[in-house]
Coordinates of C-alpha atoms and ligand atoms in Angstrom, one line a residue:
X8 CA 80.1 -3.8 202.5
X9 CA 81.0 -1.2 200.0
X10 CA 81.0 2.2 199.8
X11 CA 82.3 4.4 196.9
X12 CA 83.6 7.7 197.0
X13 CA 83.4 9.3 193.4
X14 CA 85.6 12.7 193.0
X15 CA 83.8 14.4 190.2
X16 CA 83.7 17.3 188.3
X17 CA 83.5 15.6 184.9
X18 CA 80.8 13.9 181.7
X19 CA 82.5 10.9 183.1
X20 CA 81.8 11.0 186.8
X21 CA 78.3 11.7 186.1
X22 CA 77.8 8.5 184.0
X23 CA 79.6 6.5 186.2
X24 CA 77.1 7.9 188.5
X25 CA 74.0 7.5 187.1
X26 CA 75.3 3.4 186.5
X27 CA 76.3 3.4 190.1
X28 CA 72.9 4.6 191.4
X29 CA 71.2 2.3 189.1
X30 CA 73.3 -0.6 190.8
X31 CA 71.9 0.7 193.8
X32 CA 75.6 1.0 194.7
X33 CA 76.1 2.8 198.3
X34 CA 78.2 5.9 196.8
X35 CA 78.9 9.6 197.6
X36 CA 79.4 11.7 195.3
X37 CA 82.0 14.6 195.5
X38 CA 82.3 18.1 194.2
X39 CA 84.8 20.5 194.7
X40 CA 82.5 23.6 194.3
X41 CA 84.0 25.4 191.5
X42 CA 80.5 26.2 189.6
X43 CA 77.6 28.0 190.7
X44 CA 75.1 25.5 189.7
X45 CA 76.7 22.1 189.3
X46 CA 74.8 19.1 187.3
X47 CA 72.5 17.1 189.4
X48 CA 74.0 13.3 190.3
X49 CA 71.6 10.5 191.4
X50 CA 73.9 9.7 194.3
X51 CA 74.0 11.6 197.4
X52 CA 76.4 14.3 196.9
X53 CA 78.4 16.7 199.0
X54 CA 80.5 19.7 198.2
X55 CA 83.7 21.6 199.1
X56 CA 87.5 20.6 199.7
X57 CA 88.6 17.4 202.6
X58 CA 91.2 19.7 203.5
X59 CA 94.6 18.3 201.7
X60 CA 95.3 14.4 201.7
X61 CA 94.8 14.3 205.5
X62 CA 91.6 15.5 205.8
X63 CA 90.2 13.7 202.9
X64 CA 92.4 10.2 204.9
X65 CA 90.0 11.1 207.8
X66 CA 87.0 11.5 205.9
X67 CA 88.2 8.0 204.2
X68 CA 88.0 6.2 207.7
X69 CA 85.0 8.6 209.0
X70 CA 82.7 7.5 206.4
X71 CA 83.5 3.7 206.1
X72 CA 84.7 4.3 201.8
X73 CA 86.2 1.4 201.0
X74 CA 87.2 2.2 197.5
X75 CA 87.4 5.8 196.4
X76 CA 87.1 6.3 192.1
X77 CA 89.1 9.4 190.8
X78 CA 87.0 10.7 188.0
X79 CA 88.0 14.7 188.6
X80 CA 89.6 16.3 185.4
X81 CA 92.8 15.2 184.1
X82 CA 94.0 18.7 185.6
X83 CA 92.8 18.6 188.8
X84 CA 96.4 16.8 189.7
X85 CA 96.3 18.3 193.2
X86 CA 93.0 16.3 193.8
X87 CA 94.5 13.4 192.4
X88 CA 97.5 13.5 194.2
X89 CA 95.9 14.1 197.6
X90 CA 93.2 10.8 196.9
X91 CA 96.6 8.6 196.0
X92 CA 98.3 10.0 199.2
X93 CA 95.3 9.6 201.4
X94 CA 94.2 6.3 200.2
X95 CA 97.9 4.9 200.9
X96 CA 97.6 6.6 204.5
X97 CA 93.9 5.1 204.9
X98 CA 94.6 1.2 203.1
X99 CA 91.3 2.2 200.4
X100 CA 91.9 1.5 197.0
X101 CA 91.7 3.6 194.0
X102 CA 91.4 3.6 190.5
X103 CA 91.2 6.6 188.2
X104 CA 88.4 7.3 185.4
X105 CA 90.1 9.3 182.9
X106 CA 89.6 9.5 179.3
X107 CA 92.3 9.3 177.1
X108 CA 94.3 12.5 175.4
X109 CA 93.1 13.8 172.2
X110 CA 95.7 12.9 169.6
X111 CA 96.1 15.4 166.7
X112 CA 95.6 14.0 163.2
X113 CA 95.9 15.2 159.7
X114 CA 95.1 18.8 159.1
X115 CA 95.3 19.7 162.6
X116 CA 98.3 22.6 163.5
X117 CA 99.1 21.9 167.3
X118 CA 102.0 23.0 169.2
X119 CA 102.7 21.1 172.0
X120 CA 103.3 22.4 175.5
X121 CA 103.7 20.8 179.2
X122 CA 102.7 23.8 181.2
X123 CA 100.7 27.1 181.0
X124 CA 104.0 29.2 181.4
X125 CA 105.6 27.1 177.8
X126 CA 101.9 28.0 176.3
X127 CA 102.1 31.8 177.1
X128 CA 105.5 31.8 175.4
X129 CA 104.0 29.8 172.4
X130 CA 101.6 32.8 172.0
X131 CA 103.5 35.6 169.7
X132 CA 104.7 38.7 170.4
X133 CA 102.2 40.6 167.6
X134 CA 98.5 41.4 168.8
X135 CA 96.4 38.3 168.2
X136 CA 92.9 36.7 169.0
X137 CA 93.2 34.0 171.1
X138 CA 90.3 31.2 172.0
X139 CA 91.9 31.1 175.8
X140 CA 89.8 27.5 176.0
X141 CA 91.1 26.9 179.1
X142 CA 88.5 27.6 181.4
X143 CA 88.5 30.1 184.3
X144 CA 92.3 29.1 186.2
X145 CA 95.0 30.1 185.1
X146 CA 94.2 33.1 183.4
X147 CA 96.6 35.5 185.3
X148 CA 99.6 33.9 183.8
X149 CA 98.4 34.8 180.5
X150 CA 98.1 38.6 181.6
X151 CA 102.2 38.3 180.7
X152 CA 101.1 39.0 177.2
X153 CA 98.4 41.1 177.4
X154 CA 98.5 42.9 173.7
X155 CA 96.8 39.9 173.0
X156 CA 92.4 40.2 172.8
X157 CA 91.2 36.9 174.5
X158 CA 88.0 35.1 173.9
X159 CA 87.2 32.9 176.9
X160 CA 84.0 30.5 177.7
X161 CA 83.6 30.3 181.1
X162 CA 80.0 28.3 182.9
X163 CA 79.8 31.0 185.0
X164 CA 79.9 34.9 184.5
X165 CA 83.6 36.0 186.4
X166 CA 82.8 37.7 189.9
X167 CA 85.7 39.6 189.8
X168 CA 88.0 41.9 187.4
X169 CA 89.6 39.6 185.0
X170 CA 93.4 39.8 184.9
X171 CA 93.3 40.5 181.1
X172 CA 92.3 43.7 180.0
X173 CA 90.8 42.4 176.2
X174 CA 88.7 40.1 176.8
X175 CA 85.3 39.0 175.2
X176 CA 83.3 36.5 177.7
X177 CA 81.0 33.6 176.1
X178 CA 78.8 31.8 178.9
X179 CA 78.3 28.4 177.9
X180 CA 78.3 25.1 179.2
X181 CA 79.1 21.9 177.1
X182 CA 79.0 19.6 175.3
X183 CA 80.0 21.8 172.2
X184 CA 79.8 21.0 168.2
X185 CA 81.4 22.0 165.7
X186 CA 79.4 24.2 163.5
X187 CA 78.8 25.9 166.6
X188 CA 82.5 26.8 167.7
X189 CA 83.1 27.7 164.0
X190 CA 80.9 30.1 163.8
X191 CA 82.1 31.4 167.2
X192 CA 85.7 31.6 165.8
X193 CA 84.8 33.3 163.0
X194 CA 82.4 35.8 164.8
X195 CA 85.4 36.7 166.9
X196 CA 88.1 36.7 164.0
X197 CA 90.0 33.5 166.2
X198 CA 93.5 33.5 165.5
X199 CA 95.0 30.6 167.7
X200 CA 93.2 28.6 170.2
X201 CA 95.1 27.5 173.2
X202 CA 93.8 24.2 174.9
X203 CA 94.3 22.0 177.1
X204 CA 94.4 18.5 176.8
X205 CA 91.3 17.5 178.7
X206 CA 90.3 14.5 176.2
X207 CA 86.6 12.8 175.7
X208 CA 83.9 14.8 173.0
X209 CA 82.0 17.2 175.3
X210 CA 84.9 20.1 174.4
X211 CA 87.1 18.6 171.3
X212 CA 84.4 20.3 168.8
X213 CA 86.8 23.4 168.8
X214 CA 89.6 21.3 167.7
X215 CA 87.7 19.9 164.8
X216 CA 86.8 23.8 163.8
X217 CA 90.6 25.0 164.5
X218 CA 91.5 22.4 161.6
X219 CA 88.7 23.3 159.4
X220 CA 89.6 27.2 159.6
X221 CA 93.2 25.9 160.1
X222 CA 94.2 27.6 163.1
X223 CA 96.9 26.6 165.2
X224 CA 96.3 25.0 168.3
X225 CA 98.6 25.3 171.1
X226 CA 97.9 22.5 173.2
X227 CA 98.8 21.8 176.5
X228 CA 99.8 18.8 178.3
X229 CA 98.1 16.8 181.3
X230 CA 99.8 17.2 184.6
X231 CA 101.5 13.7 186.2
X232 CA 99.8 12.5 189.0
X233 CA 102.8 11.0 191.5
X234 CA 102.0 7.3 192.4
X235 CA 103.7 3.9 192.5
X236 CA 103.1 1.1 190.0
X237 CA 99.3 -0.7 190.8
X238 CA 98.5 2.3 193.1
X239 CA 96.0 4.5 190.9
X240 CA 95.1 2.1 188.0
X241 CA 93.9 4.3 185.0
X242 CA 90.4 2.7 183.2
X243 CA 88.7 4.0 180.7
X244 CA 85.2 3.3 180.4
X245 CA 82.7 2.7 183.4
X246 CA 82.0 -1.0 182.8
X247 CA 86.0 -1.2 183.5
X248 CA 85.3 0.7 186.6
X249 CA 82.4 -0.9 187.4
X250 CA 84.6 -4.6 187.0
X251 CA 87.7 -3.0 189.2
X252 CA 84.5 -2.5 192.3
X253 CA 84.1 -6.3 192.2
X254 CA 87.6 -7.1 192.1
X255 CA 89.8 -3.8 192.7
X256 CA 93.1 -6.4 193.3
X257 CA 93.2 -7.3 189.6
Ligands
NAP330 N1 91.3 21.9 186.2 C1 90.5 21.9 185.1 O1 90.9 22.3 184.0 C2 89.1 21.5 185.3 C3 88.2 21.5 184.2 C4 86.9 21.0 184.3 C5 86.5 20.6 185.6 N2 87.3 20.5 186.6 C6 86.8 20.0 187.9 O2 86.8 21.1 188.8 C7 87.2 20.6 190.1 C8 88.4 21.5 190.6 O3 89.5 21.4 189.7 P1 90.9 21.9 190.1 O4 91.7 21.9 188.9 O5 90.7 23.2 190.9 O6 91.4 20.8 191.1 P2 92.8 20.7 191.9 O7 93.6 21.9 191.7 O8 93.4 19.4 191.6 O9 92.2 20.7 193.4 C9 92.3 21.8 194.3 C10 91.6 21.4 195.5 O10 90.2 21.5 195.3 C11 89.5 20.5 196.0 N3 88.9 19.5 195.1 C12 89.2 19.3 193.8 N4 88.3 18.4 193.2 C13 87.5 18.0 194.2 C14 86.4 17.2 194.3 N5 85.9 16.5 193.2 N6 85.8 17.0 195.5 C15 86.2 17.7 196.6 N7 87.2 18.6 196.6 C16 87.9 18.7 195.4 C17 90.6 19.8 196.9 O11 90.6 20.6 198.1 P3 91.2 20.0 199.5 O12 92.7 19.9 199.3 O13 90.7 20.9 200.5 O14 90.5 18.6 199.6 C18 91.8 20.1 196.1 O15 93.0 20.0 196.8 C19 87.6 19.2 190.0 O16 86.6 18.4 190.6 C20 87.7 18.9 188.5 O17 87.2 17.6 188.2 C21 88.6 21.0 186.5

């Protein structure tokens, strides 16, 4: 018998869950709980941390999951490393559904950065306005240059102080388009946007307006994930996930 474990928190876990419930697969559906008012999946669905690789190993052998698909964001590497650690520790294999890295192409002005510290010092020293597109972690290393005014779109309005002191707040929840994030550039006077390099179309419409007002982009790169050769096979669409269920060996 099979039963999946998705880790969500992306567009592409919730199509690979709306196929899955339409397969009448037996799946769960996971969230970490970082929104207020997550998307609805057609699968039953449950909510919070496993408590490190351990705990989400015991919830493994708990709940009978005898395959476990990795569909979190391509930063969520702590998540990603716990699911390869756990699924070693609990003999359940795993795939990942991630969607490949935007690339940049003619016109576009991106800098390329591997961590949030190398973006901070990409930003300059003068006053600037800065599309912080980053959603809502990670903002306090960016108070290290805070002459800086930063717009940020976040799904939910900040519960606390932000660690910035200029800051404009956009609630908004994507997918976004482009003559959309133009205009919101524009209204804000954008300067650079800083990014990171998430991949797929629900947020790449404010690279597409960074060319077109040709801004530079300072774009950050994915965290590794830490696992051996075959152990966390990468696939890219759901019918490749949905093949890798019926044989996850190949
Ligand atoms: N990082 C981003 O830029 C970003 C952007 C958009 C969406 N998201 C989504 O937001 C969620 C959190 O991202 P993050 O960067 O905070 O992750 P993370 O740093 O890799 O994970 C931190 C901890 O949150 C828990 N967690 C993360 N994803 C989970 C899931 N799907 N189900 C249950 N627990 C989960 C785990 O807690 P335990 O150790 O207690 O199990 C994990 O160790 C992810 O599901 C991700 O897909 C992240």
């Amino acid at each position: 018998m099979t039963r999946i474990l998705l880790l969500g928190g992306t567009t592409e876990a919730s199509s690979l869950a709306k196929t899955l419930a339409e397969a009448g697969a037996d799946a769960v559906f996971s969230y970490a709980g970082r929104t207020a008012m997550p998307v609805r999946q057609p699968l039953p669905t449950r909510v919070g941390g496993f408590g490190g690789s351990e705990g989400l190993a015991a919830y493994l052998l708990a709940e009978a999951i005898t395959h476990v698909i990795d569909a979190t964001h391509p930063f969520a590497a702590q998540m990603s490393t716990n699911a390869v650690q756990a699924c070693a520790a609990a003999g359940v294999p795993l795939c990942a559904f991630e969607r490949p890295a935007w690339q940049a192409g003619e016109g576009d002005s991106w800098l390329h950065t591997d961590s949030i510290e190398s973006a901070v010092s990409a930003l300059p020293d003068a006053p600037a306005r800065v599309f912080l597109a980053i959603g809502k972690q990670n903002l306090t290393q960016f108070a290290a240059k805070p002459q800086h005014h930063y717009l940020l779109r976040l799904v939910d309005a900040p519960e606390a102080d932000l660690p910035l002191p200029h800051t404009t707040v956009e609630i908004a929840r994507g997918p976004f388009d482009v003559a959309g994030d133009t205009a919101l550039m524009q209204r804000y006077g954008i300067t650079h946007v800083v990014a990171k390099n998430a991949g797929g179309m629900g947020a790449a419409a404010k690279l597409t307006a960074a060319r077109e007002l040709s801004l530079p982009v300072i774009m950050i790169g994915r965290p590794q994930v830490p696992a051996q050769a075959g152990q966390r096979p990468i696939l890219g669409s759901v019918a490749e996930v949905m093949a890798w269920l019926s044989h996850p060996a190949d």
